[in-house]
């Protein structure tokens, strides 16, 4: 084939053209692939951080919603008698001791703190077994379950609560509303207490709340809580469902919400958020000292005065990104907000001796 | 038959090639690569913008929490009677022990200072080693301020509505380093403490 007969557009590339073209292509490909790799890293990091931010927001919203409702239904109840062993097993290692209560009985506040839980604190009755994340706070709030219509328990002509405070008789129409293992709240003019149903008899309409329940709540006999608040069944009482809402973080970084006082069970655990490293509660108190200083926010509600004086709770949640990023780090995010505890203000107003 | 077809193919001359089989010229290839590069750069910048937007979103969430905290505080102060409705103000009320909420952008402190109220001039004051305020060792501790964020609280009366105040809280934050942004939250506070608090 004669080269002069070749048409111009079939001339092909010279070696030098090919080398230059390949060189340009290599440079471009290298820079594009670097760009793409970095872009992918940034995309992944953004996704992870957005995920973490969402976790933070959910955790804050759950906790703050419960704080807003804390104390609902407890406006006129001055004391809530609960066995100390129950509080220490389930809620806090250091309950507030009330000198007006007998040994072994705690006057449970609307808000119970547990500041910087020590390592190896087991979550009682957790399935699967879990321990509280070291250094994180726990908090419990009380709130009426408005889905349960309260039942008035008359003291006469026939007492609804027996003289030892070990059984409660309800009406034929109400007995079907109860199940063994459920936790209820009984109140009278003398205060309130929690009881767990240990047995139920449909024909006699008797709910047994004997000692030895699964949670250690029931105390019967002379110094029994139900006996004291009903004065051995001689005071009219009201039976309702009060939720004890308890927040904690497990060592697996799960933010858990345990709700006592639910239907068909003693309590229910729900996972609120994953990858939560820490929750810190700080309590603003309405206490003024002699020098005119307002007490500074505290991480522990340490005594009966503080227990009644909580007016606002600051919540700080720290979360981590769900996965380790390409640079090997696992960034954390932290957010703080504060919620006014509306019903604590009611409660304090009704107890002016506390300093309000 | 098959062999003759193969021979035809083998013997085909370059001149018989149709113009559609000519391939790309170097110029075409370079141009195509350039177009591709521009396109990919566009995608990269879009992702960069998404990152910026995500950071802004995070900033907004955190700023919102700091705004809500002030609004909640105002409600608490009113309900508990710690401040009167008149004292919840940007100016000092005669005879009041409470100063006022400054109108400037203030550091967002982690502690409320000796008056127990966030957003006032004394928030950064530490009680010092003795743990008590109004003693000789009190000092201003700038580490109490949350980094990268300031907050302004404006409280204004509403004409012909003596029982209502407008509270405008602005949080200034820097979601992307140098750039600062403002998030404004407006709430209204009524003088309805008597229904909540029984003195």
mmCIF file of C-alpha atoms in Angstrom, chain A residues 34 50 58 81 119 147 189 205 224 230 279 288-289 292 298 320 335:
data_model
loop_
_atom_site.group_PDB
_atom_site.id
_atom_site.type_symbol
_atom_site.label_atom_id
_atom_site.label_comp_id
_atom_site.label_asym_id
_atom_site.label_seq_id
_atom_site.Cartn_x
_atom_site.Cartn_y
_atom_site.Cartn_z
ATOM 1 C CA UNK A 34 -8.539 11.521 43.599
ATOM 2 C CA UNK A 50 -26.297 13.712 59.761
ATOM 3 C CA UNK A 58 -34.367 12.297 68.915
ATOM 4 C CA UNK A 81 -43.741 5.923 99.620
ATOM 5 C CA UNK A 119 -18.893 1.393 86.317
ATOM 6 C CA UNK A 147 -54.995 6.386 79.194
ATOM 7 C CA UNK A 189 -55.078 12.222 101.469
ATOM 8 C CA UNK A 205 -62.704 -9.366 92.451
ATOM 9 C CA UNK A 224 -46.694 -1.410 104.992
ATOM 10 C CA UNK A 230 -55.167 3.947 103.480
ATOM 11 C CA UNK A 279 -26.373 12.034 78.917
ATOM 12 C CA UNK A 288 -31.867 31.287 97.443
ATOM 13 C CA UNK A 289 -29.318 31.373 100.258
ATOM 14 C CA UNK A 292 -29.143 36.264 98.027
ATOM 15 C CA UNK A 298 -26.471 20.652 90.287
ATOM 16 C CA UNK A 320 -20.913 9.540 68.102
ATOM 17 C CA UNK A 335 -26.095 19.317 72.185
#
